Amino acid sequence: MCGIVGLFLKDKTLEPQLGSMLTDMLITMTDRGPDSAGIAIYGGTEDKAKLTVQSDNPDTDFADLDCDLGRVIDAEVTMRPNDTHAVLSLDATKVDQARQAIRELRPGMRVMSDGDVIEIYKEVGLPKDVAARFDLSSMSGTHGIGHTRMATESAVTTEGAHPFNTGADQCLVHNGSLSNHNSLRRKLKREGVRVESMNDTEVGAAYLTWKMQNGATLGEALESSLEDLDGFFTFVVGTKDGFGVVRDPIACKPAVMAETDQYVAFGSEYRALVNLPGIEEARVWEPEPATVYFWSH
């Protein structure tokens, strides 16, 4: 049992409030997932790509990281630390080289996300504590998704927390359990798709990345997941332009959506949505089983 939230803003005047609205939604889902929490924020576009990294020893690992990394990849790198995470900005053509350099320069660090606009923050702990340590409520953006985890499939670690990023500006949060993730993980690794944890959700994210790398749209990849993924699942997928939702054909994991002229919102339960502006006039519905929903800017 986990909690998922998502918010896609149609009204640009709400963008400065994205972090605070998502944080409230996330904290409301605490009893569905008190082990760890995470959030993906899609902010304004930049001329450079962003790598969000995490360290259990940030004082050591973040010291001169921008200079050390810039020297190795021969490019300008800027860094914005935030508690155990830091956002590195660099030339988009240097992202793969930077990933490899980080593994060598700081072996204890993990890359949480990469892309033009995505930033992922996640840690072990209650959602309210995770939100506070990163000051999530102050963040702005166009859309975002979040997750509160109750571990059932793998250990309670930062690496096992959601969201999972396996492709540029793409991430996934998941409520459920995939039963064929081990065989699919081996297949995806043979195909050269990055899978770094033993968590079944990362396999789901990597599967969608693999399908899109082979020419599928996100909608087509989500449709294929209904055939290729075994288990019970509700997925919310973030992309550079929006987010998508799909539930397995049995749809035993709860989900509710709401739409107004200002936003589209997703929650594992309706109570996650009750403090959103104008929710009283929203169109509220339960996503249909085996049906793909997607909104984009």
Phi, psi and omega in degrees: 000119178228169178241135180237141173224153177205148181214123179243118185268127172269329183267112184296336180292344178272351186303322177295344182259002184305311182299318182291322179292316178295321180298316178299318179297318182295314182296326178299333181268015185305316184290350173273346181193082183272359187282317183200167182209156179202161181213142173248124179248130176256108185258194182295153180289150177230165177287342184243161174281163180235134170245121173264125183241158180227145178217141173283347179230066187297326181300322179277310187290328183274349180296116178060021181298318181298318179291315181297316181292317179300323179293320183289318183266001177057053180203158177287133178229130173246153185228138176235095181289149174210093181058241181275359180244161173211144178256120178259128177253133184201170178299133184300332181286351184256005187297310181298319178296322180293321177302314180294318180296322179297320178300325182276321182284320183225080185300337182275354182272155176237143172272120181276324182196158170217153181157185180278328188230344186280142168225130179244131176234125180206146180202166173287142177134172177297146180307320181295325180286320178296316179298320182291319185293333178258359183053048183300328184295342181271355186278146178243163179170183183266330179194166180191162176225155181216167186209136169245130191251136165244105190295128175232343189242332180211175189296158176278098181218164174299319181298328181274354179285157177260161003283162175248132179249119180235359177209158185305124178061019179243139175208166185219138166239155195210135168242117181143202181208131177261128185270342182251027186289330181293313179292323180290325177300315179298318180297314182295321178296322176297330179277359177085015179274137184285119173224116190249343182246177175262011182282136181294331181294322178297327177296318177299317178296316181294325177301314180296319177300315180299316180297319181287328175296337179260021169103355180282147168284168177300317179300317179294322179295319178294322176298317180295328181298331180294335179266325191263341181257126178264138177130192179248130184203145161240122180252139162237123186246127175263140174230175182302325187257347184178206175214156180235157181226138172210144175241151180294168186298336179272326173057050178276348178272131188292151179197143176215146180231156178218143180222134173229184176291346184260334187196166164239132183233148177233142173211151174294332176221156183299328183299340176291343186255352194294338181264004178289146181295135176072016184296335181295331181260004185287152167279119185243133180206163174264124179303137181289151175297147174052038180231131182266131175241141179208139176233141180216157177278000000 
